[in-house]
Amino acid sequence: MSGNSNLKIYLYRGKDRSGQKVSGSVSAKNLDSAKGLVRQLGVAANQVKKKRPSIAFSRRSKKITPNEVAILSRQLATMIRAGLPLIKSFEVAAESTTQAHIKELVMSLHINVSAGNTFSEALSKHPDAFDELYCNLVAAGEISGTLDIMLERGSIFQEKAILLRAKIKKALTYPITVMVVAAVVTAIMLIKVVPSFQTSFASFSAELPAFTLAVVALSEVVQESWMWVLALIGATVIAFKVAKARSETFLYFLHRHSLKIPVVGNIIFI
């Protein structure tokens, strides 16, 4: 298990058994091991090379979706229930999919379990695909001898989570749309409408209300510095995404305070 820290990522391109072009990545100690893993995936590779260090925005291997996890879980549960050994179930699952990223994941599980790790330990090496609850379910199934039942249960949990996310997205679509429209209307007002009234305001002999003066001042700032405002917004969004992807501390902070948001926090908690 300690040797996993020495693994390197190798990118490959080639054709699968059906003749379709595929590409992906595998983790291995050296180039020869990587080529062997690619052959186990059923890929005739014309290129296998070590992945170079890259910045946060470089393209990464396709991430397995919750729906794909649910399908894989049910597939493994069915084969185990039919009496197929876990290792053989991995091989069948890898053979039955045309998705390179799923093949890569399944073969990684195959390699880890073959090396002496438990199934739950192999799953925990892929936190992007299998959360802590899923890994604990599988661990309980291994201990109790009910792995097929726990995999089936994990599949059900994944499907319920998918439905819940869909409902939340649907519920949030309207308020998000309203906020976007409001932001666009506000920008148009500040850039186009308010300037047209500035000459009229200047001809008033009476002192303008503080709120009106503030709106005029804000309009002038937006007109003069709109490029900087857009750049600041863009930089903030990019920094947020990078921090969210690379910092567990920031992610914990974000989730913790998201739960305190009125109404929305209750939805997220559910």
mmCIF file of C-alpha atoms in Angstrom:
data_model
loop_
_atom_site.group_PDB
_atom_site.id
_atom_site.type_symbol
_atom_site.label_atom_id
_atom_site.label_comp_id
_atom_site.label_asym_id
_atom_site.label_seq_id
_atom_site.Cartn_x
_atom_site.Cartn_y
_atom_site.Cartn_z
ATOM 1 C CA MET A 1 0.000 0.000 0.000
ATOM 2 C CA SER A 2 2.869 2.346 0.637
ATOM 3 C CA GLY A 3 3.995 1.893 -2.962
ATOM 4 C CA ASN A 4 0.953 3.771 -4.243
ATOM 5 C CA SER A 5 2.680 7.090 -3.530
ATOM 6 C CA ASN A 6 5.282 6.200 -6.201
ATOM 7 C CA LEU A 7 2.717 5.720 -8.943
ATOM 8 C CA LYS A 8 2.848 8.049 -11.935
ATOM 9 C CA ILE A 9 0.110 8.928 -14.412
ATOM 10 C CA TYR A 10 0.527 7.771 -18.018
ATOM 11 C CA LEU A 11 -1.659 8.909 -20.911
ATOM 12 C CA TYR A 12 -2.572 6.502 -23.697
ATOM 13 C CA ARG A 13 -4.249 6.549 -27.108
ATOM 14 C CA GLY A 14 -5.305 3.614 -29.239
ATOM 15 C CA LYS A 15 -8.217 1.438 -30.316
ATOM 16 C CA ASP A 16 -10.396 -0.921 -28.295
ATOM 17 C CA ARG A 17 -11.490 -4.397 -29.373
ATOM 18 C CA SER A 18 -14.349 -2.960 -31.447
ATOM 19 C CA GLY A 19 -11.929 -0.744 -33.376
ATOM 20 C CA GLN A 20 -13.095 2.521 -31.810
ATOM 21 C CA LYS A 21 -10.533 5.189 -30.924
ATOM 22 C CA VAL A 22 -10.106 5.588 -27.169
ATOM 23 C CA SER A 23 -7.867 7.592 -24.868
ATOM 24 C CA GLY A 24 -7.378 7.870 -21.149
ATOM 25 C CA SER A 25 -4.868 7.517 -18.345
ATOM 26 C CA VAL A 26 -3.529 4.821 -16.019
ATOM 27 C CA SER A 27 -1.463 4.934 -12.839
ATOM 28 C CA ALA A 28 1.723 2.847 -12.846
ATOM 29 C CA LYS A 29 5.280 2.761 -11.476
ATOM 30 C CA ASN A 30 6.929 2.861 -14.894
ATOM 31 C CA LEU A 31 6.236 2.892 -18.629
ATOM 32 C CA ASP A 32 6.316 -0.905 -19.027
ATOM 33 C CA SER A 33 3.766 -1.353 -16.224
ATOM 34 C CA ALA A 34 1.586 1.327 -17.820
ATOM 35 C CA LYS A 35 1.656 -0.477 -21.178
ATOM 36 C CA GLY A 36 0.662 -3.698 -19.414
ATOM 37 C CA LEU A 37 -2.298 -1.988 -17.734
ATOM 38 C CA VAL A 38 -3.430 -0.531 -21.051
ATOM 39 C CA ARG A 39 -3.355 -4.026 -22.594
ATOM 40 C CA GLN A 40 -5.485 -5.271 -19.681
ATOM 41 C CA LEU A 41 -8.021 -2.581 -20.582
ATOM 42 C CA GLY A 42 -8.341 -4.231 -23.989
ATOM 43 C CA VAL A 43 -6.731 -1.307 -25.785
ATOM 44 C CA ALA A 44 -4.234 -1.636 -28.644
ATOM 45 C CA ALA A 45 -2.210 1.472 -27.829
ATOM 46 C CA ASN A 46 -0.284 3.427 -30.425
ATOM 47 C CA GLN A 47 0.941 5.894 -27.797
ATOM 48 C CA VAL A 48 1.662 5.647 -24.067
ATOM 49 C CA LYS A 49 3.497 8.531 -22.415
ATOM 50 C CA LYS A 50 4.022 9.995 -18.972
ATOM 51 C CA LYS A 51 1.723 12.871 -18.085
ATOM 52 C CA ARG A 52 3.512 16.162 -17.572
ATOM 53 C CA PRO A 53 2.757 18.346 -14.534
ATOM 54 C CA SER A 54 0.015 20.782 -15.481
ATOM 55 C CA ILE A 55 -1.844 23.794 -14.155
ATOM 56 C CA ALA A 56 -5.295 23.590 -12.616
ATOM 57 C CA PHE A 57 -7.118 24.310 -15.878
ATOM 58 C CA SER A 58 -5.549 21.609 -18.046
ATOM 59 C CA ARG A 59 -7.819 18.862 -19.358
ATOM 60 C CA ARG A 60 -8.259 15.933 -17.020
ATOM 61 C CA SER A 61 -9.593 12.418 -17.498
ATOM 62 C CA LYS A 62 -13.364 12.301 -17.641
ATOM 63 C CA LYS A 63 -14.873 11.933 -14.199
ATOM 64 C CA ILE A 64 -17.262 9.035 -13.570
ATOM 65 C CA THR A 65 -20.795 10.277 -12.913
ATOM 66 C CA PRO A 66 -23.091 9.209 -10.041
ATOM 67 C CA ASN A 67 -25.338 7.505 -12.591
ATOM 68 C CA GLU A 68 -22.380 5.472 -13.892
ATOM 69 C CA VAL A 69 -21.459 4.546 -10.306
ATOM 70 C CA ALA A 70 -25.035 3.336 -9.746
ATOM 71 C CA ILE A 71 -24.968 1.205 -12.913
ATOM 72 C CA LEU A 72 -21.541 -0.251 -12.063
ATOM 73 C CA SER A 73 -22.669 -1.035 -8.501
ATOM 74 C CA ARG A 74 -25.759 -2.872 -9.692
ATOM 75 C CA GLN A 75 -23.727 -4.751 -12.308
ATOM 76 C CA LEU A 76 -21.185 -5.922 -9.716
ATOM 77 C CA ALA A 77 -23.962 -6.827 -7.260
ATOM 78 C CA THR A 78 -25.683 -8.991 -9.889
ATOM 79 C CA MET A 79 -22.481 -10.861 -10.780
ATOM 80 C CA ILE A 80 -21.487 -11.431 -7.136
ATOM 81 C CA ARG A 81 -25.006 -12.682 -6.359
ATOM 82 C CA ALA A 82 -24.658 -15.114 -9.265
ATOM 83 C CA GLY A 83 -21.534 -16.566 -7.630
ATOM 84 C CA LEU A 84 -18.852 -14.805 -9.664
ATOM 85 C CA PRO A 85 -15.673 -13.898 -7.712
ATOM 86 C CA LEU A 86 -15.045 -10.183 -7.235
ATOM 87 C CA ILE A 87 -11.866 -10.198 -9.361
ATOM 88 C CA LYS A 88 -13.686 -11.888 -12.240
ATOM 89 C CA SER A 89 -16.577 -9.443 -11.838
ATOM 90 C CA PHE A 90 -14.150 -6.570 -12.372
ATOM 91 C CA GLU A 91 -12.864 -8.177 -15.565
ATOM 92 C CA VAL A 92 -16.378 -8.702 -16.930
ATOM 93 C CA ALA A 93 -17.384 -5.127 -16.021
ATOM 94 C CA ALA A 94 -14.300 -3.731 -17.776
ATOM 95 C CA GLU A 95 -15.007 -5.843 -20.869
ATOM 96 C CA SER A 96 -18.670 -4.844 -21.039
ATOM 97 C CA THR A 97 -18.154 -1.061 -21.173
ATOM 98 C CA THR A 98 -16.950 1.057 -24.074
ATOM 99 C CA GLN A 99 -16.232 4.051 -21.811
ATOM 100 C CA ALA A 100 -12.458 4.394 -21.335
ATOM 101 C CA HIS A 101 -12.741 6.239 -18.005
ATOM 102 C CA ILE A 102 -14.949 3.491 -16.545
ATOM 103 C CA LYS A 103 -12.563 0.794 -17.803
ATOM 104 C CA GLU A 104 -9.681 2.647 -16.191
ATOM 105 C CA LEU A 105 -11.518 2.902 -12.868
ATOM 106 C CA VAL A 106 -12.581 -0.758 -12.832
ATOM 107 C CA MET A 107 -9.087 -1.983 -13.727
ATOM 108 C CA SER A 108 -7.642 0.221 -10.981
ATOM 109 C CA LEU A 109 -9.993 -1.492 -8.507
ATOM 110 C CA HIS A 110 -8.973 -4.870 -9.993
ATOM 111 C CA ILE A 111 -5.262 -4.092 -9.531
ATOM 112 C CA ASN A 112 -5.666 -2.827 -5.961
ATOM 113 C CA VAL A 113 -7.785 -5.785 -4.823
ATOM 114 C CA SER A 114 -5.424 -8.236 -6.558
ATOM 115 C CA ALA A 115 -2.546 -6.584 -4.661
ATOM 116 C CA GLY A 116 -4.174 -7.487 -1.334
ATOM 117 C CA ASN A 117 -6.311 -4.448 -0.528
ATOM 118 C CA THR A 118 -9.916 -4.877 0.485
ATOM 119 C CA PHE A 119 -12.615 -3.706 -1.922
ATOM 120 C CA SER A 120 -13.514 -0.777 0.342
ATOM 121 C CA GLU A 121 -9.840 0.271 0.542
ATOM 122 C CA ALA A 122 -9.602 0.179 -3.254
ATOM 123 C CA LEU A 123 -12.745 2.325 -3.507
ATOM 124 C CA SER A 124 -11.395 4.876 -1.017
ATOM 125 C CA LYS A 125 -8.520 5.611 -3.429
ATOM 126 C CA HIS A 126 -11.108 7.193 -5.752
ATOM 127 C CA PRO A 127 -12.903 9.789 -3.560
ATOM 128 C CA ASP A 128 -14.164 11.660 -6.642
ATOM 129 C CA ALA A 129 -16.238 8.608 -7.574
ATOM 130 C CA PHE A 130 -17.021 6.928 -4.229
ATOM 131 C CA ASP A 131 -17.863 8.968 -1.148
ATOM 132 C CA GLU A 132 -17.272 7.910 2.452
ATOM 133 C CA LEU A 133 -20.816 6.555 2.878
ATOM 134 C CA TYR A 134 -20.433 4.295 -0.161
ATOM 135 C CA CYS A 135 -17.043 2.994 1.038
ATOM 136 C CA ASN A 136 -18.459 2.299 4.515
ATOM 137 C CA LEU A 137 -21.390 0.382 3.007
ATOM 138 C CA VAL A 138 -19.002 -1.813 1.036
ATOM 139 C CA ALA A 139 -16.795 -2.327 4.114
ATOM 140 C CA ALA A 140 -19.862 -3.438 6.089
ATOM 141 C CA GLY A 141 -20.790 -5.810 3.260
ATOM 142 C CA GLU A 142 -17.298 -7.328 3.259
ATOM 143 C CA ILE A 143 -17.393 -7.930 7.011
ATOM 144 C CA SER A 144 -20.935 -9.342 7.074
ATOM 145 C CA GLY A 145 -20.670 -11.356 3.850
ATOM 146 C CA THR A 146 -23.457 -9.341 2.213
ATOM 147 C CA LEU A 147 -21.409 -7.473 -0.377
ATOM 148 C CA ASP A 148 -24.020 -7.910 -3.113
ATOM 149 C CA ILE A 149 -26.745 -6.442 -0.885
ATOM 150 C CA MET A 150 -24.603 -3.465 0.114
ATOM 151 C CA LEU A 151 -23.616 -2.775 -3.499
ATOM 152 C CA GLU A 152 -27.297 -2.843 -4.434
ATOM 153 C CA ARG A 153 -28.032 -0.478 -1.561
ATOM 154 C CA GLY A 154 -25.201 1.802 -2.680
ATOM 155 C CA SER A 155 -26.723 1.873 -6.160
ATOM 156 C CA ILE A 156 -30.099 2.870 -4.711
ATOM 157 C CA PHE A 157 -28.511 5.670 -2.655
ATOM 158 C CA GLN A 158 -26.760 6.983 -5.771
ATOM 159 C CA GLU A 159 -30.024 6.998 -7.738
ATOM 160 C CA LYS A 160 -31.862 8.798 -4.928
ATOM 161 C CA ALA A 161 -29.060 11.376 -4.738
ATOM 162 C CA ILE A 162 -29.358 11.962 -8.502
ATOM 163 C CA LEU A 163 -33.114 12.565 -8.194
ATOM 164 C CA LEU A 164 -32.592 14.904 -5.227
ATOM 165 C CA ARG A 165 -29.977 16.943 -7.103
ATOM 166 C CA ALA A 166 -32.335 17.228 -10.067
ATOM 167 C CA LYS A 167 -35.142 18.492 -7.802
ATOM 168 C CA ILE A 168 -32.841 21.027 -6.124
ATOM 169 C CA LYS A 169 -31.612 22.317 -9.494
ATOM 170 C CA LYS A 170 -35.210 22.648 -10.669
ATOM 171 C CA ALA A 171 -36.191 24.493 -7.474
ATOM 172 C CA LEU A 172 -33.248 26.906 -7.779
ATOM 173 C CA THR A 173 -33.657 27.592 -11.507
ATOM 174 C CA TYR A 174 -36.325 30.299 -11.061
ATOM 175 C CA PRO A 175 -34.597 32.385 -8.335
ATOM 176 C CA ILE A 176 -31.242 32.166 -10.156
ATOM 177 C CA THR A 177 -32.909 33.285 -13.396
ATOM 178 C CA VAL A 178 -34.535 36.215 -11.576
ATOM 179 C CA MET A 179 -31.176 37.273 -10.090
ATOM 180 C CA VAL A 180 -29.430 37.083 -13.472
ATOM 181 C CA VAL A 181 -32.169 39.133 -15.159
ATOM 182 C CA ALA A 182 -32.065 41.659 -12.306
ATOM 183 C CA ALA A 183 -28.279 41.976 -12.671
ATOM 184 C CA VAL A 184 -28.569 42.518 -16.441
ATOM 185 C CA VAL A 185 -31.332 45.111 -16.020
ATOM 186 C CA THR A 186 -29.302 46.916 -13.339
ATOM 187 C CA ALA A 187 -26.244 47.007 -15.611
ATOM 188 C CA ILE A 188 -28.309 48.427 -18.492
ATOM 189 C CA MET A 189 -29.795 51.051 -16.180
ATOM 190 C CA LEU A 190 -26.361 52.139 -14.945
ATOM 191 C CA ILE A 191 -24.691 52.140 -18.373
ATOM 192 C CA LYS A 192 -27.492 53.439 -20.638
ATOM 193 C CA VAL A 193 -30.428 54.920 -18.725
ATOM 194 C CA VAL A 194 -28.810 56.861 -15.864
ATOM 195 C CA PRO A 195 -26.311 58.715 -18.135
ATOM 196 C CA SER A 196 -29.199 59.977 -20.275
ATOM 197 C CA PHE A 197 -30.701 61.625 -17.195
ATOM 198 C CA GLN A 198 -27.453 63.145 -15.940
ATOM 199 C CA THR A 199 -27.875 66.333 -18.034
ATOM 200 C CA SER A 200 -31.387 66.738 -16.643
ATOM 201 C CA PHE A 201 -30.095 66.255 -13.090
ATOM 202 C CA ALA A 202 -27.406 68.886 -13.690
ATOM 203 C CA SER A 203 -30.040 71.497 -14.637
ATOM 204 C CA PHE A 204 -31.881 71.057 -11.331
ATOM 205 C CA SER A 205 -31.297 73.930 -8.958
ATOM 206 C CA ALA A 206 -32.454 71.871 -5.988
ATOM 207 C CA GLU A 207 -30.076 69.530 -4.211
ATOM 208 C CA LEU A 208 -30.552 65.916 -5.294
ATOM 209 C CA PRO A 209 -31.314 63.196 -2.732
ATOM 210 C CA ALA A 210 -28.324 61.221 -1.449
ATOM 211 C CA PHE A 211 -29.623 58.006 -3.052
ATOM 212 C CA THR A 212 -29.863 59.658 -6.487
ATOM 213 C CA LEU A 213 -26.339 61.048 -6.150
ATOM 214 C CA ALA A 214 -25.093 57.585 -5.160
ATOM 215 C CA VAL A 215 -26.738 56.011 -8.236
ATOM 216 C CA VAL A 216 -25.191 58.647 -10.523
ATOM 217 C CA ALA A 217 -21.757 58.133 -8.940
ATOM 218 C CA LEU A 218 -22.065 54.351 -9.308
ATOM 219 C CA SER A 219 -23.079 54.781 -12.944
ATOM 220 C CA GLU A 220 -19.970 56.891 -13.613
ATOM 221 C CA VAL A 221 -17.725 54.280 -11.970
ATOM 222 C CA VAL A 222 -19.269 51.472 -14.033
ATOM 223 C CA GLN A 223 -18.928 53.443 -17.283
ATOM 224 C CA GLU A 224 -15.295 54.349 -16.644
ATOM 225 C CA SER A 225 -14.145 51.024 -15.189
ATOM 226 C CA TRP A 226 -16.457 48.371 -16.669
ATOM 227 C CA MET A 227 -13.516 46.390 -18.057
ATOM 228 C CA TRP A 228 -11.877 46.314 -14.644
ATOM 229 C CA VAL A 229 -15.172 45.290 -13.048
ATOM 230 C CA LEU A 230 -15.548 42.377 -15.503
ATOM 231 C CA ALA A 231 -11.906 41.389 -14.959
ATOM 232 C CA LEU A 232 -12.410 41.449 -11.186
ATOM 233 C CA ILE A 233 -15.549 39.310 -11.440
ATOM 234 C CA GLY A 234 -13.779 36.855 -13.759
ATOM 235 C CA ALA A 235 -10.724 36.633 -11.495
ATOM 236 C CA THR A 236 -12.965 36.056 -8.476
ATOM 237 C CA VAL A 237 -14.841 33.229 -10.221
ATOM 238 C CA ILE A 238 -11.589 31.578 -11.351
ATOM 239 C CA ALA A 239 -10.014 31.899 -7.886
ATOM 240 C CA PHE A 240 -13.162 30.419 -6.340
ATOM 241 C CA LYS A 241 -13.086 27.408 -8.681
ATOM 242 C CA VAL A 242 -9.379 26.790 -8.099
ATOM 243 C CA ALA A 243 -9.753 27.033 -4.314
ATOM 244 C CA LYS A 244 -12.778 24.744 -4.402
ATOM 245 C CA ALA A 245 -10.920 22.136 -6.459
ATOM 246 C CA ARG A 246 -7.577 22.256 -4.623
ATOM 247 C CA SER A 247 -8.251 23.215 -0.995
ATOM 248 C CA GLU A 248 -10.135 20.915 1.375
ATOM 249 C CA THR A 249 -10.026 23.645 4.038
ATOM 250 C CA PHE A 250 -11.789 26.103 1.723
ATOM 251 C CA LEU A 251 -14.321 23.432 0.724
ATOM 252 C CA TYR A 252 -15.090 22.700 4.385
ATOM 253 C CA PHE A 253 -15.442 26.442 5.091
ATOM 254 C CA LEU A 254 -17.749 26.836 2.077
ATOM 255 C CA HIS A 255 -19.989 23.896 2.995
ATOM 256 C CA ARG A 256 -20.130 24.879 6.657
ATOM 257 C CA HIS A 257 -21.302 28.424 5.919
ATOM 258 C CA SER A 258 -23.600 27.321 3.074
ATOM 259 C CA LEU A 259 -25.683 25.461 5.659
ATOM 260 C CA LYS A 260 -26.253 28.757 7.511
ATOM 261 C CA ILE A 261 -27.918 30.446 4.520
ATOM 262 C CA PRO A 262 -31.675 30.878 5.204
ATOM 263 C CA VAL A 263 -33.900 28.446 3.237
ATOM 264 C CA VAL A 264 -31.072 27.454 0.861
ATOM 265 C CA GLY A 265 -29.095 25.990 3.768
ATOM 266 C CA ASN A 266 -31.988 23.703 4.658
ATOM 267 C CA ILE A 267 -32.194 22.473 1.053
ATOM 268 C CA ILE A 268 -28.438 21.757 0.947
ATOM 269 C CA PHE A 269 -28.612 19.922 4.285
ATOM 270 C CA ILE A 270 -31.370 17.660 2.947
#
